């Protein structure tokens, strides 16, 4: 992941509930960064999460 060019997503853009996203962040299954009081998730972190979930299911 190139952090300088990473697209940052909001929770609303993920189409997941606030508590679900915070649970994933807290359990370190989803990487996030804080910008002020807001949390943003790099698009690459979402892709990594999805790949891991697919591998777990296989």
PDB file of C-alpha atoms in Angstrom:
ATOM      1  CA  UNK A   1       0.000   0.000   0.000  1.00  0.00           C
ATOM      2  CA  UNK A   2       1.296   3.440  -0.880  1.00  0.00           C
ATOM      3  CA  UNK A   3       0.126   5.618   1.985  1.00  0.00           C
ATOM      4  CA  UNK A   4       0.806   8.872   0.143  1.00  0.00           C
ATOM      5  CA  UNK A   5      -1.754   8.011  -2.538  1.00  0.00           C
ATOM      6  CA  UNK A   6      -4.185   5.848  -0.574  1.00  0.00           C
ATOM      7  CA  UNK A   7      -7.877   6.618  -0.895  1.00  0.00           C
ATOM      8  CA  UNK A   8      -9.441   7.098   2.539  1.00  0.00           C
ATOM      9  CA  UNK A   9     -12.974   5.871   3.142  1.00  0.00           C
ATOM     10  CA  UNK A  10     -15.518   6.937   5.738  1.00  0.00           C
ATOM     11  CA  UNK A  11     -17.708   4.485   7.623  1.00  0.00           C
ATOM     12  CA  UNK A  12     -20.713   5.588   5.596  1.00  0.00           C
ATOM     13  CA  UNK A  13     -18.872   4.702   2.408  1.00  0.00           C
ATOM     14  CA  UNK A  14     -18.207   1.195   3.729  1.00  0.00           C
ATOM     15  CA  UNK A  15     -21.957   0.602   4.113  1.00  0.00           C
ATOM     16  CA  UNK A  16     -21.372  -0.959   7.537  1.00  0.00           C
ATOM     17  CA  UNK A  17     -22.686   0.055  10.917  1.00  0.00           C
ATOM     18  CA  UNK A  18     -20.600   2.220  13.225  1.00  0.00           C
ATOM     19  CA  UNK A  19     -20.264  -0.454  15.894  1.00  0.00           C
ATOM     20  CA  UNK A  20     -19.251  -3.092  13.341  1.00  0.00           C
ATOM     21  CA  UNK A  21     -16.503  -0.887  11.945  1.00  0.00           C
ATOM     22  CA  UNK A  22     -15.222   0.041  15.401  1.00  0.00           C
ATOM     23  CA  UNK A  23     -15.218  -3.646  16.422  1.00  0.00           C
ATOM     24  CA  UNK A  24     -13.127  -4.500  13.350  1.00  0.00           C
ATOM     25  CA  UNK A  25     -10.733  -1.645  14.106  1.00  0.00           C
ATOM     26  CA  UNK A  26     -10.483  -2.556  17.798  1.00  0.00           C
ATOM     27  CA  UNK A  27      -9.755  -6.207  16.969  1.00  0.00           C
ATOM     28  CA  UNK A  28      -7.085  -5.067  14.464  1.00  0.00           C
ATOM     29  CA  UNK A  29      -8.796  -6.791  11.564  1.00  0.00           C
ATOM     30  CA  UNK A  30      -9.253  -3.439   9.814  1.00  0.00           C
ATOM     31  CA  UNK A  31      -6.639  -0.679   9.736  1.00  0.00           C
ATOM     32  CA  UNK A  32      -7.730   2.925  10.253  1.00  0.00           C
ATOM     33  CA  UNK A  33      -6.250   6.341  10.835  1.00  0.00           C
ATOM     34  CA  UNK A  34      -7.561   9.241  12.889  1.00  0.00           C
ATOM     35  CA  UNK A  35      -7.938  12.647  11.304  1.00  0.00           C
ATOM     36  CA  UNK A  36      -9.080  14.927  14.053  1.00  0.00           C
ATOM     37  CA  UNK A  37     -12.085  13.187  15.590  1.00  0.00           C
ATOM     38  CA  UNK A  38     -12.883  11.236  12.426  1.00  0.00           C
ATOM     39  CA  UNK A  39     -11.721   7.730  11.562  1.00  0.00           C
ATOM     40  CA  UNK A  40     -10.792   6.945   7.977  1.00  0.00           C
ATOM     41  CA  UNK A  41     -10.046   3.552   6.494  1.00  0.00           C
ATOM     42  CA  UNK A  42      -7.557   3.214   3.615  1.00  0.00           C
ATOM     43  CA  UNK A  43      -9.139   1.499   0.597  1.00  0.00           C
ATOM     44  CA  UNK A  44      -6.216  -0.945   0.541  1.00  0.00           C
ATOM     45  CA  UNK A  45      -7.066  -1.995   4.109  1.00  0.00           C
ATOM     46  CA  UNK A  46     -10.590  -2.877   2.973  1.00  0.00           C
ATOM     47  CA  UNK A  47      -9.203  -4.937   0.089  1.00  0.00           C
ATOM     48  CA  UNK A  48      -6.826  -6.748   2.479  1.00  0.00           C
ATOM     49  CA  UNK A  49      -9.705  -7.456   4.868  1.00  0.00           C
ATOM     50  CA  UNK A  50     -11.804  -8.913   2.051  1.00  0.00           C
ATOM     51  CA  UNK A  51      -8.941 -11.101   0.799  1.00  0.00           C
ATOM     52  CA  UNK A  52      -8.381 -12.432   4.333  1.00  0.00           C
ATOM     53  CA  UNK A  53     -12.086 -13.219   4.744  1.00  0.00           C
ATOM     54  CA  UNK A  54     -12.138 -15.067   1.411  1.00  0.00           C
ATOM     55  CA  UNK A  55      -9.047 -17.082   2.390  1.00  0.00           C
ATOM     56  CA  UNK A  56     -10.650 -17.966   5.747  1.00  0.00           C
ATOM     57  CA  UNK A  57     -13.762 -19.209   3.965  1.00  0.00           C
ATOM     58  CA  UNK A  58     -11.785 -21.395   1.539  1.00  0.00           C
TER      59      UNK A  58
END
